[in-house]
C-alpha positions in Angstrom: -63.1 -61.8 35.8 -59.2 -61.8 35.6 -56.8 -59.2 37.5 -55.3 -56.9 35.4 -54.2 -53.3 34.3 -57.6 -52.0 32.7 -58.5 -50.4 36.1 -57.7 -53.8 37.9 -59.9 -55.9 35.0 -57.8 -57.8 32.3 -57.1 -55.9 29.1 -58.3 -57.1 26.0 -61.8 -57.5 27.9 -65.4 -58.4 26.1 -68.3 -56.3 27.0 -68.9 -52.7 27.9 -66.2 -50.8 30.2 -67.4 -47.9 32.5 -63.8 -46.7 33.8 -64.0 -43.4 36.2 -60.1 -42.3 35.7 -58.9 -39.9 38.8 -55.3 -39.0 37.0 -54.5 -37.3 34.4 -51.6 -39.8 32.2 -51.4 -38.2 29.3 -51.6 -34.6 30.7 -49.1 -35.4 33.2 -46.6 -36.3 30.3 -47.4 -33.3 28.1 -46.4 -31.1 31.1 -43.3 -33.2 31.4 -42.6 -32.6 28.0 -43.2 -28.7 28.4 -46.3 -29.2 26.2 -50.2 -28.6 26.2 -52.8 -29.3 24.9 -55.2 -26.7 23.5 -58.3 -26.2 25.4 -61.2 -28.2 22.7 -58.4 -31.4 23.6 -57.7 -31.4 27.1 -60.1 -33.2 29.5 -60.8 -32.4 33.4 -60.1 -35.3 35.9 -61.6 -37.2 38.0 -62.8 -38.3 33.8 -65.9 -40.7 33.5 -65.1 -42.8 30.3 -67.2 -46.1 27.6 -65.3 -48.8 25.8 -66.7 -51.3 24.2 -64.5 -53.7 23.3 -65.1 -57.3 21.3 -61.6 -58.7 23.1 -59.5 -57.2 20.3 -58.9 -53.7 21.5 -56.3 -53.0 23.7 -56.9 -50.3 26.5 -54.1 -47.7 26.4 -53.7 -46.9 29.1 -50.6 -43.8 29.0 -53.3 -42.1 26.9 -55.8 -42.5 29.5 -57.9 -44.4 27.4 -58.5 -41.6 24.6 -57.8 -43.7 21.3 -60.4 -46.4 22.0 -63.2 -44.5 23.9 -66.7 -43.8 23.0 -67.4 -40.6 24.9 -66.9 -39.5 28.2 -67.3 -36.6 31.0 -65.9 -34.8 34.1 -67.0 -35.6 37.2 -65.2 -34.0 40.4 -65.9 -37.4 42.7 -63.0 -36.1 45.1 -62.7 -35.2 48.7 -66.9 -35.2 49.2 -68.6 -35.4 51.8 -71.6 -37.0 50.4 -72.8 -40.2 48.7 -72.1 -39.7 44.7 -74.2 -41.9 42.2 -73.8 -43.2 38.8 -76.4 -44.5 36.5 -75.7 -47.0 33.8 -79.0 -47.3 31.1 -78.8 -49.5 28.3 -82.0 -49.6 26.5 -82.5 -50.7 22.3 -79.1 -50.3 21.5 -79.1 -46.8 23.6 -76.5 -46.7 26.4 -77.0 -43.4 28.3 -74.9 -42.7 31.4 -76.0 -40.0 34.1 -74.7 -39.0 37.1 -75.8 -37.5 40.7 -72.5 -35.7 42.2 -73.8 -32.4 43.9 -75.4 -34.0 46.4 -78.7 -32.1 45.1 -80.2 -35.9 44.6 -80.4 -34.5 40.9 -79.5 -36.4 37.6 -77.1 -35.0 35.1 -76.1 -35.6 31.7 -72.7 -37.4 30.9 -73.1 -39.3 27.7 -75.2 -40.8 25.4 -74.3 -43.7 22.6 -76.4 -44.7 19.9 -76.3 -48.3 18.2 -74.2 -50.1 21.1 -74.9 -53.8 20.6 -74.4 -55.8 23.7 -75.5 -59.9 23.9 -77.4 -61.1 26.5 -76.3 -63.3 29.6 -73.1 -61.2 30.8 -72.1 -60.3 34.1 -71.6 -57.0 36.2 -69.0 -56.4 38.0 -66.2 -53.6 39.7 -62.8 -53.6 39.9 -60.4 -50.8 40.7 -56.1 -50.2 40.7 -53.8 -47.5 41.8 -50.5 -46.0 40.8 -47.8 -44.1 43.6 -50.8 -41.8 44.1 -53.8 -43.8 45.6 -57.1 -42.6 46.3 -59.7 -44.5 48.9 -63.4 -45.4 47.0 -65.9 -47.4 48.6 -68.3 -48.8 46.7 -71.8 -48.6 49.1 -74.4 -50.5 46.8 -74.5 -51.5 43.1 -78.5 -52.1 41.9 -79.6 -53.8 38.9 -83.1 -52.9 37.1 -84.6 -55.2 34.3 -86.3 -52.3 32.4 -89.5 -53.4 30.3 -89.1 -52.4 26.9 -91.4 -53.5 24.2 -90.2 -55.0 20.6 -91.1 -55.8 17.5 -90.4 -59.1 16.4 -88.3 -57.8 14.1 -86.4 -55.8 16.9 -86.3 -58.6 19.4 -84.7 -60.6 16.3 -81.9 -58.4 16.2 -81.7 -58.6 20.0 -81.5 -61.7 20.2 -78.7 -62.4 17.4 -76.4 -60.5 19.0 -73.8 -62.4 19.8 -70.6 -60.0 20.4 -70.3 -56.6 21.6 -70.2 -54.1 19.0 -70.8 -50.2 17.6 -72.4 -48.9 14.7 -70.1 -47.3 12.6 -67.3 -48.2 14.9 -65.0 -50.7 13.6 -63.7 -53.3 16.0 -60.7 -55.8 14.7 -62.4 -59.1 13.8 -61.0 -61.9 16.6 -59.2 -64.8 15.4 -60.2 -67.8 17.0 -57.3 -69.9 18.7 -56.4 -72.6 16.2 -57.6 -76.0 18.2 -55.0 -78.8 18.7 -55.5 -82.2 16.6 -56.6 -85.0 18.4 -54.7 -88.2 17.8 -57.5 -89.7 15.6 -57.3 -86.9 13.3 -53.3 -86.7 13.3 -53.8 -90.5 12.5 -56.1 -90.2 9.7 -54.1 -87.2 8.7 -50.6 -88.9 8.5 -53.3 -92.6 6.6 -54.6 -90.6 4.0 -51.4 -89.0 2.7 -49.1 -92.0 2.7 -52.4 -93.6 0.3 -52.3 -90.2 -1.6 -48.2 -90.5 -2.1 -48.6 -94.7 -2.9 -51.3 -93.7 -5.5 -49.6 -91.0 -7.4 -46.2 -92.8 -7.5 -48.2 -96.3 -8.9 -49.6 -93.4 -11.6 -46.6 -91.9 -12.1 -44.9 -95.7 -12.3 -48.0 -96.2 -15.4 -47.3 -93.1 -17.0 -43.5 -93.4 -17.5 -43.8 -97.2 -19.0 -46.3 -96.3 -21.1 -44.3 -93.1 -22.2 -41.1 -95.5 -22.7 -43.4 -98.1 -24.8 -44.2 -95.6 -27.0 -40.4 -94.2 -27.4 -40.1 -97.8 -28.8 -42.4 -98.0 -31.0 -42.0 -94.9 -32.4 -38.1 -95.8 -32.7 -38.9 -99.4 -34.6 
């Protein structure tokens, strides 16, 4: 993990983002502006949101997240007086995120996301940040569950290929690996090979005008 402005995690991160937003950017601006939004667009914070993101993506965050997001829900976390819980399930491509915030020990709907493809072997973690207005979150407990699922070969092929995060029918920007720095050997053989490529053409090209200018002669006798 690396500090940064994606909710205190870097941006440009790779894996699956779970980011529960308490202010409103972009509706703050539009009021600003003397502008609304109309009431199919405008979203009710504290705002439970899923990015997925293969290190290209960039989150924005004066938009509150909105261009790059996968789905998301309200969820009034504030000022309560009791315990509120939020359930992360990930299961055959299937993420599914529920919540328990009425204090009724009941689970509710937030969203569900077909065909998310996440590799194996990554890490959880939390991370928070605040702006002028701060609010205080403690995060009590965070429990992990290895779910038994049973596959198909053919399923647990697919599961095991994956390699990068991804969406179906969500196109991510490819990443462009970091061109790696020559080593000296290779600068060497590099710098060998084209001197013996320049002293090879010019002894051809040496050839190839004499026997051009023999034949001038000839030609002129």
């Amino acid at each position: 993990m690396q500090p940064g402005p994606v909710f205190g995690n870097m941006d440009k991160f790779v894996g699956l983002g779970v980011f529960v937003d308490t202010y409103p950017n972009e509706e703050k601006q539009q009021e600003a502006q003397k502008r609304r939004y109309s009431p199919g667009v405008q979203r009710v914070f504290p705002y439970i949101s899923v990015m997925v993101n293969n290190g290209s993506l960039s989150y924005d965050h004066e938009r509150d997240g909105r261009p790059t997001e996968l789905g998301g829900c309200t969820a009034i976390v504030r000022n309560l007086h009791y315990d509120t819980f939020l359930v992360i399930r990930y299961v055959k491509r299937h993420l599914t995120i529920m919540m328990d915030i009425d204090g009724k020990h009941e689970w509710r709907d937030c969203l569900e996301v077909p065909g998310v493809r996440l590799p194996r072997g990554y890490y959880f973690g939390t991370s928070s940040i605040t702006g002028d207005l701060s609010d205080n979150h403690d995060v009590i407990s965070l429990k992990l569950f290895e779910l038994t699922v049973e596959r198909t070969p053919e399923e647990e092929k697919l599961h095991r290929d994956v390699f990068m995060p991804s969406v179906d029918n969500m196109k991510l920007p490819e990443m462009t690996a970091p061109l790696q720095p020559l080593s000296g050997l290779a600068l060497f053989l590099i710098v060998f090979f084209s001197l013996v490529f320049s002293v090879f053409a010019i002894v051809i090209g040496i050839i190839l005008y004499n026997k051009w200018q023999e034949q001038s002669r000839k030609r002129f006798y």
